[in-house]
Amino acid sequence: MARITVHPFLKLKANTLKVPGDKSISHRTLLLAALGKSNTIVHNLLLGSDVLCTKEILKQLGVSIIEDGTTMQVTGVGLRGLRAASQDLQCGNSGTAMRLLTGLLCAQNFQSTLIGDSSLSNRPMKRVLTPLQSMGANINARQGEYAPLVINPVTALRAIQYQLPIASAQVKSAILFAGLYATGTTSVTEPLPSRSHTEEMLIDCGVPVEKNGSQVSLLGPVESLQPPKEWTVPNDISSAAFFMMLPTILPNTTMTFLNISISPSRNGILEFLTKLGTSVTILKKTETTADVTISFSKLTEAPISLEARTVAQAIDEIPIIAMMAACRNGTTTIRNAQELRVKESDRIAKIVECLQAFGFFVREFPDGFLVEGSEKSIPPSTVNSGGDHRIAMACVMMATRASGPIIIEDTDAIVTSYPTFLQDARRLGFELYEDR
Ligand code: S3P
């Protein structure tokens, strides 16, 4: 099991950062390109192991993908051209791969079995099975709710109008993928907006998706998808978020994060940084990408609590938000974040455990936590990430406040979402070592 030792951060060595491609958008780009009818060249695909699982699974399902670094040529087989795989389909650590593929594969006339690693095999799948089964899907799950998922062939699906009990882009996307094949209007209504990439990218593929307030609908069965001939994945705001901590800590620092994915459904981290008192400038490059510049400023000492909507828009950034919150004088409260209990780890428990190990007062709630932050330095500490990539990377960033080495155990999973994290950290001035 890998472990990282990171020494106190001394000096920022670069002011710009270009992180790798967006994970959520990379999965969807591959899936939709595979369902098109011709060649799509995908640029800047994330080579994180989560996305590589989706790529390998599509190949097993008969899709040709020619790889050249982060560029891939995907030869679409059409909505009805996927073929049965001869083996189980390995989703690794990726909830997005498993849930989106369940929506797609439950509409096919062949059987598939989706499997995952030990974390994914214990994450809840009933949230996708319930709506898909009511569309007519035939899926067997371990104990009715966990992977392996055995997806049996069906001849037809029917459309449903589904009210999501929780805001989840993965569940919404699974239903929309199945809805491409179902007869009638499939609609999904969300309690709070989750990331909107699937509906937006379906529109880019020529599918008439309607958005009406909190509801997204499409009329099936859809005949064909026309993905763009060239598709460029923007850089991942969720990866950039870790290094956004630097200008909140280091006086007189400005950093620019190049070409990152910008969507109102994902901007909660920028809202939090603004609440903290840092200056955030968004220079739009296209409708969905921007260079984001963050400059140091004296941080507020007033209590901060995030609204439920902002929490949903920053759901993957809560681990690094927790670390930033701990490093400023003042109390920060995050509630309405119960979804964090069922991510790659129980992130609420892990955040609380790590902040306590760093010496902060933290109170745990069923749906969040409160941290009493301070600008004091952190003593040498050892924490365990629980195999969770975002917990591991968030803890590395605490070197900016440390008075001695911080050791983070169980860090292999960083490659799932940010395979060049250690290189980027070193380029910016972190002194860190990885033992395996
Ligand atoms: C994702 C959706 C989010 C997020 C995950 C990626 C996606 O989960 O946490 O990392 O790509 O659809 P939810 O399904 O809970 O929104």
mmCIF file of N, CA, C and O in Angstrom, residues 384-422:
data_model
loop_
_atom_site.group_PDB
_atom_site.id
_atom_site.type_symbol
_atom_site.label_atom_id
_atom_site.label_comp_id
_atom_site.label_asym_id
_atom_site.label_seq_id
_atom_site.Cartn_x
_atom_site.Cartn_y
_atom_site.Cartn_z
ATOM 1 N N ASN A 384 -4.695 8.306 7.802
ATOM 2 C CA ASN A 384 -4.959 7.232 6.843
ATOM 3 C C ASN A 384 -6.127 7.666 5.962
ATOM 4 O O ASN A 384 -7.171 8.055 6.479
ATOM 5 N N SER A 385 -5.947 7.590 4.657
ATOM 6 C CA SER A 385 -6.980 8.108 3.742
ATOM 7 C C SER A 385 -8.161 7.166 3.575
ATOM 8 O O SER A 385 -9.146 7.527 2.938
ATOM 9 N N GLY A 386 -8.027 5.938 4.097
ATOM 10 C CA GLY A 386 -9.110 4.967 3.905
ATOM 11 C C GLY A 386 -9.256 4.581 2.435
ATOM 12 O O GLY A 386 -10.324 4.161 1.999
ATOM 13 N N GLY A 387 -8.164 4.738 1.671
ATOM 14 C CA GLY A 387 -8.221 4.357 0.259
ATOM 15 C C GLY A 387 -9.017 5.343 -0.586
ATOM 16 O O GLY A 387 -9.407 5.023 -1.709
ATOM 17 N N ASP A 388 -9.229 6.539 -0.062
ATOM 18 C CA ASP A 388 -10.068 7.517 -0.766
ATOM 19 C C ASP A 388 -9.174 8.602 -1.372
ATOM 20 O O ASP A 388 -8.483 9.334 -0.658
ATOM 21 N N HIS A 389 -9.208 8.707 -2.714
ATOM 22 C CA HIS A 389 -8.310 9.641 -3.413
ATOM 23 C C HIS A 389 -8.458 11.078 -2.936
ATOM 24 O O HIS A 389 -7.467 11.782 -2.734
ATOM 25 N N ARG A 390 -9.696 11.530 -2.757
ATOM 26 C CA ARG A 390 -9.871 12.955 -2.418
ATOM 27 C C ARG A 390 -9.461 13.244 -0.967
ATOM 28 O O ARG A 390 -8.975 14.327 -0.657
ATOM 29 N N ILE A 391 -9.630 12.282 -0.076
ATOM 30 C CA ILE A 391 -9.156 12.475 1.303
ATOM 31 C C ILE A 391 -7.628 12.543 1.290
ATOM 32 O O ILE A 391 -7.016 13.414 1.927
ATOM 33 N N ALA A 392 -6.998 11.657 0.515
ATOM 34 C CA ALA A 392 -5.524 11.625 0.475
ATOM 35 C C ALA A 392 -4.977 12.954 -0.039
ATOM 36 O O ALA A 392 -4.081 13.557 0.561
ATOM 37 N N MET A 393 -5.528 13.455 -1.153
ATOM 38 C CA MET A 393 -4.990 14.693 -1.739
ATOM 39 C C MET A 393 -5.269 15.896 -0.832
ATOM 40 O O MET A 393 -4.420 16.783 -0.689
ATOM 41 N N ALA A 394 -6.439 15.909 -0.208
ATOM 42 C CA ALA A 394 -6.756 17.024 0.704
ATOM 43 C C ALA A 394 -5.744 17.058 1.851
ATOM 44 O O ALA A 394 -5.279 18.126 2.252
ATOM 45 N N CYS A 395 -5.372 15.883 2.371
ATOM 46 C CA CYS A 395 -4.424 15.844 3.502
ATOM 47 C C CYS A 395 -3.029 16.290 3.073
ATOM 48 O O CYS A 395 -2.320 16.929 3.856
ATOM 49 N N VAL A 396 -2.627 15.968 1.835
ATOM 50 C CA VAL A 396 -1.317 16.430 1.352
ATOM 51 C C VAL A 396 -1.235 17.953 1.447
ATOM 52 O O VAL A 396 -0.214 18.536 1.819
ATOM 53 N N MET A 397 -2.348 18.629 1.133
ATOM 54 C CA MET A 397 -2.336 20.090 1.106
ATOM 55 C C MET A 397 -2.074 20.697 2.481
ATOM 56 O O MET A 397 -1.687 21.861 2.591
ATOM 57 N N MET A 398 -2.264 19.909 3.547
ATOM 58 C CA MET A 398 -2.049 20.445 4.896
ATOM 59 C C MET A 398 -0.572 20.706 5.178
ATOM 60 O O MET A 398 -0.223 21.336 6.178
ATOM 61 N N ALA A 399 0.306 20.268 4.260
ATOM 62 C CA ALA A 399 1.736 20.587 4.406
ATOM 63 C C ALA A 399 1.954 22.096 4.401
ATOM 64 O O ALA A 399 2.971 22.596 4.881
ATOM 65 N N THR A 400 0.999 22.826 3.840
ATOM 66 C CA THR A 400 1.123 24.286 3.802
ATOM 67 C C THR A 400 1.063 24.886 5.200
ATOM 68 O O THR A 400 1.392 26.048 5.391
ATOM 69 N N ARG A 401 0.603 24.136 6.183
ATOM 70 C CA ARG A 401 0.503 24.650 7.553
ATOM 71 C C ARG A 401 1.321 23.833 8.556
ATOM 72 O O ARG A 401 1.245 24.055 9.745
ATOM 73 N N ALA A 402 2.092 22.845 8.027
ATOM 74 C CA ALA A 402 2.705 21.894 8.949
ATOM 75 C C ALA A 402 4.050 22.400 9.466
ATOM 76 O O ALA A 402 4.774 23.118 8.782
ATOM 77 N N SER A 403 4.374 21.982 10.708
ATOM 78 C CA SER A 403 5.675 22.324 11.277
ATOM 79 C C SER A 403 6.635 21.144 11.151
ATOM 80 O O SER A 403 7.791 21.237 11.534
ATOM 81 N N GLY A 404 6.157 20.026 10.645
ATOM 82 C CA GLY A 404 6.991 18.833 10.464
ATOM 83 C C GLY A 404 6.312 17.946 9.441
ATOM 84 O O GLY A 404 5.264 18.312 8.895
ATOM 85 N N PRO A 405 6.870 16.762 9.164
ATOM 86 C CA PRO A 405 6.310 15.923 8.106
ATOM 87 C C PRO A 405 4.889 15.434 8.407
ATOM 88 O O PRO A 405 4.550 15.158 9.555
ATOM 89 N N ILE A 406 4.116 15.338 7.347
ATOM 90 C CA ILE A 406 2.797 14.706 7.447
ATOM 91 C C ILE A 406 2.874 13.424 6.633
ATOM 92 O O ILE A 406 3.360 13.443 5.492
ATOM 93 N N ILE A 407 2.406 12.337 7.237
ATOM 94 C CA ILE A 407 2.413 11.053 6.527
ATOM 95 C C ILE A 407 0.968 10.689 6.218
ATOM 96 O O ILE A 407 0.108 10.731 7.111
ATOM 97 N N ILE A 408 0.716 10.377 4.960
ATOM 98 C CA ILE A 408 -0.637 9.976 4.566
ATOM 99 C C ILE A 408 -0.545 8.535 4.083
ATOM 100 O O ILE A 408 0.170 8.238 3.120
ATOM 101 N N GLU A 409 -1.275 7.659 4.739
ATOM 102 C CA GLU A 409 -1.238 6.228 4.392
ATOM 103 C C GLU A 409 -2.364 5.888 3.426
ATOM 104 O O GLU A 409 -3.406 6.540 3.441
ATOM 105 N N ASP A 410 -2.129 4.830 2.646
ATOM 106 C CA ASP A 410 -3.150 4.262 1.757
ATOM 107 C C ASP A 410 -3.537 5.258 0.657
ATOM 108 O O ASP A 410 -4.703 5.670 0.543
ATOM 109 N N THR A 411 -2.543 5.629 -0.144
ATOM 110 C CA THR A 411 -2.755 6.703 -1.125
ATOM 111 C C THR A 411 -2.831 6.219 -2.581
ATOM 112 O O THR A 411 -2.863 7.041 -3.495
ATOM 113 N N ASP A 412 -2.866 4.894 -2.787
ATOM 114 C CA ASP A 412 -2.858 4.382 -4.177
ATOM 115 C C ASP A 412 -3.983 4.960 -5.028
ATOM 116 O O ASP A 412 -3.837 5.120 -6.238
ATOM 117 N N ALA A 413 -5.119 5.259 -4.380
ATOM 118 C CA ALA A 413 -6.310 5.641 -5.157
ATOM 119 C C ALA A 413 -6.201 7.013 -5.816
ATOM 120 O O ALA A 413 -7.064 7.378 -6.621
ATOM 121 N N ILE A 414 -5.133 7.766 -5.519
ATOM 122 C CA ILE A 414 -5.007 9.092 -6.149
ATOM 123 C C ILE A 414 -5.078 8.973 -7.677
ATOM 124 O O ILE A 414 -5.634 9.840 -8.355
ATOM 125 N N VAL A 415 -4.557 7.853 -8.202
ATOM 126 C CA VAL A 415 -4.548 7.695 -9.673
ATOM 127 C C VAL A 415 -5.947 7.532 -10.272
ATOM 128 O O VAL A 415 -6.114 7.612 -11.482
ATOM 129 N N THR A 416 -6.949 7.319 -9.437
ATOM 130 C CA THR A 416 -8.289 7.156 -10.022
ATOM 131 C C THR A 416 -8.764 8.450 -10.673
ATOM 132 O O THR A 416 -9.433 8.419 -11.693
ATOM 133 N N SER A 417 -8.415 9.596 -10.064
ATOM 134 C CA SER A 417 -8.940 10.858 -10.591
ATOM 135 C C SER A 417 -7.860 11.846 -11.006
ATOM 136 O O SER A 417 -8.135 12.757 -11.783
ATOM 137 N N TYR A 418 -6.631 11.705 -10.443
ATOM 138 C CA TYR A 418 -5.613 12.739 -10.692
ATOM 139 C C TYR A 418 -4.249 12.061 -10.764
ATOM 140 O O TYR A 418 -3.417 12.195 -9.858
ATOM 141 N N PRO A 419 -3.998 11.340 -11.878
ATOM 142 C CA PRO A 419 -2.768 10.536 -11.941
ATOM 143 C C PRO A 419 -1.492 11.364 -11.885
ATOM 144 O O PRO A 419 -0.446 10.828 -11.514
ATOM 145 N N THR A 420 -1.535 12.651 -12.227
ATOM 146 C CA THR A 420 -0.311 13.471 -12.188
ATOM 147 C C THR A 420 -0.269 14.374 -10.953
ATOM 148 O O THR A 420 0.463 15.369 -10.929
ATOM 149 N N PHE A 421 -1.027 14.019 -9.938
ATOM 150 C CA PHE A 421 -1.094 14.869 -8.740
ATOM 151 C C PHE A 421 0.286 15.097 -8.112
ATOM 152 O O PHE A 421 0.654 16.218 -7.770
ATOM 153 N N LEU A 422 1.061 14.021 -7.960
ATOM 154 C CA LEU A 422 2.350 14.182 -7.269
ATOM 155 C C LEU A 422 3.305 15.056 -8.088
ATOM 156 O O LEU A 422 3.986 15.931 -7.539
#
